Short mmCIF file of C-alpha atoms in Angstrom, two decimals:
data_model
loop_
_atom_site.label_atom_id
_atom_site.label_comp_id
_atom_site.label_asym_id
_atom_site.label_seq_id
_atom_site.Cartn_x
_atom_site.Cartn_y
_atom_site.Cartn_z
CA GLN A 1 31.17 47.80 24.17
CA VAL A 2 34.78 48.69 24.76
CA GLN A 3 36.64 51.99 24.86
CA LEU A 4 40.33 52.16 23.99
CA VAL A 5 42.93 54.74 24.98
CA GLU A 6 46.43 54.70 23.51
CA SER A 7 49.49 56.20 25.16
CA GLY A 8 53.26 56.15 24.85
CA GLY A 9 53.76 57.90 21.55
CA GLY A 10 56.32 60.61 21.04
CA LEU A 11 59.43 61.72 19.21
CA VAL A 12 62.39 59.37 18.93
CA GLN A 13 65.54 59.23 16.85
CA ALA A 14 66.08 56.53 14.26
CA GLY A 15 67.27 53.35 15.90
CA GLY A 16 65.49 54.13 19.15
CA SER A 17 62.61 52.40 20.90
CA LEU A 18 59.13 53.19 22.15
CA ARG A 19 56.47 51.19 23.94
CA LEU A 20 52.85 51.97 23.21
CA SER A 21 50.05 50.99 25.55
CA CYS A 22 46.35 50.59 24.88
CA ALA A 23 44.07 50.54 27.90
CA ALA A 24 40.58 49.10 27.46
CA SER A 25 37.48 49.69 29.51
CA GLY A 26 34.89 47.12 30.45
CA ARG A 27 34.93 43.56 31.72
CA THR A 28 35.08 41.75 28.38
CA PHE A 29 38.60 42.60 27.21
CA SER A 30 39.52 38.94 26.97
CA SER A 31 36.69 38.42 24.45
CA TYR A 32 38.43 40.59 21.84
CA ALA A 33 41.31 40.08 19.53
CA MET A 34 43.46 43.21 19.47
CA GLY A 35 45.37 44.92 16.71
CA TRP A 36 47.63 47.86 16.01
CA PHE A 37 47.30 49.88 12.83
CA ARG A 38 49.09 53.01 11.67
CA GLN A 39 48.35 55.83 9.29
CA ALA A 40 50.78 58.32 7.83
CA PRO A 41 49.57 61.61 6.32
CA GLU A 42 47.74 61.11 3.02
CA LYS A 43 48.17 57.35 3.20
CA GLU A 44 45.82 54.47 3.90
CA ARG A 45 45.58 52.97 7.34
CA GLU A 46 47.77 49.89 7.37
CA PHE A 47 47.99 46.78 9.47
CA VAL A 48 50.92 46.54 11.86
CA THR A 49 50.26 43.62 14.18
CA ALA A 50 47.51 41.69 15.94
CA ILE A 51 47.10 39.28 18.82
CA SER A 52 44.50 36.67 19.68
CA ARG A 53 42.23 36.77 22.70
CA SER A 54 44.49 34.62 24.83
CA GLY A 55 47.71 36.03 23.45
CA SER A 56 48.73 32.66 22.06
CA SER A 57 48.72 33.77 18.42
CA THR A 58 50.25 36.87 16.83
CA SER A 59 50.69 38.28 13.35
CA TYR A 60 53.00 40.98 12.01
CA ALA A 61 53.30 43.01 8.86
CA ASP A 62 56.50 42.23 6.98
CA SER A 63 57.66 45.82 7.43
CA VAL A 64 57.85 45.47 11.22
CA LYS A 65 58.64 41.80 11.67
CA GLY A 66 61.62 41.31 13.94
CA ARG A 67 61.44 44.87 15.26
CA PHE A 68 57.97 45.17 16.84
CA THR A 69 56.37 42.94 19.45
CA ILE A 70 52.72 42.87 20.48
CA SER A 71 51.63 41.54 23.85
CA ARG A 72 48.62 41.72 26.14
CA ASP A 73 47.81 41.51 29.81
CA ASN A 74 44.17 40.56 30.18
CA ALA A 75 44.28 41.07 33.94
CA LYS A 76 45.16 44.72 33.29
CA ASN A 77 42.92 45.13 30.22
CA THR A 78 45.93 46.36 28.30
CA VAL A 79 47.69 45.59 25.03
CA TYR A 80 51.23 46.74 24.30
CA LEU A 81 53.34 47.44 21.26
CA GLN A 82 57.09 47.35 21.82
CA MET A 83 58.84 49.09 18.92
CA ASN A 84 62.59 48.69 18.50
CA SER A 85 65.03 49.81 15.81
CA LEU A 86 62.62 52.50 14.70
CA LYS A 87 62.94 53.96 11.23
CA PRO A 88 61.69 57.27 9.81
CA GLU A 89 59.18 55.32 7.72
CA ASP A 90 57.55 54.16 10.96
CA THR A 91 56.33 57.72 11.52
CA ALA A 92 52.53 57.65 11.74
CA VAL A 93 49.56 57.86 14.04
CA TYR A 94 49.24 54.48 15.72
CA TYR A 95 45.78 53.15 16.50
CA CYS A 96 44.71 50.40 18.82
CA ALA A 97 41.71 48.36 17.68
CA ALA A 98 39.51 45.62 19.09
CA LYS A 99 37.68 42.92 17.18
CA ILE A 100 35.12 40.45 18.46
CA THR A 101 36.61 36.96 18.59
CA PHE A 102 39.36 36.62 15.97
CA TRP A 103 41.95 39.09 14.68
CA HIS A 104 42.15 40.25 11.10
CA THR A 105 44.58 42.25 8.98
CA LEU A 106 41.88 44.47 7.45
CA ALA A 107 41.03 47.63 9.34
CA ASN A 108 37.35 47.57 8.42
CA GLU A 109 36.92 44.24 10.19
CA TYR A 110 37.55 45.79 13.62
CA ASP A 111 34.72 46.89 15.89
CA TYR A 112 36.32 49.49 18.17
CA TRP A 113 39.11 52.02 17.79
CA GLY A 114 41.15 54.30 19.97
CA GLN A 115 41.91 57.91 19.06
CA GLY A 116 45.50 57.19 18.13
CA THR A 117 48.90 58.27 19.37
CA GLN A 118 51.53 60.02 17.26
CA VAL A 119 54.88 58.35 16.72
CA THR A 120 57.54 60.44 15.00
CA VAL A 121 60.94 59.01 14.12
CA SER A 122 63.58 61.53 13.13
CA SER A 123 66.59 60.87 10.91
#
């Protein structure tokens, strides 16, 4: 079992940056691949990025590649999402998710979810 709590969301102007954090409970954080997903109003939840258990492997959606960076600190039970050059289309609720063993790009493959944090990018 793992519980996830996101933080760091807020309002930012286009071109700005935000760093999201996801703090995990428990002693088995390093056993989980971690992912970030986002969901805009009336749209499907979409994959943003994911990272392997050790942090050695990452994957990014084409829409954020080159702008977003995922990282993790297993000693702190925390995963991060650094978001640069933000665009209005990045506006969404961002969710942290944990998956046993290996990461996946499909939301329904993940085992645990945080409550989400709102990111709003103004024009």
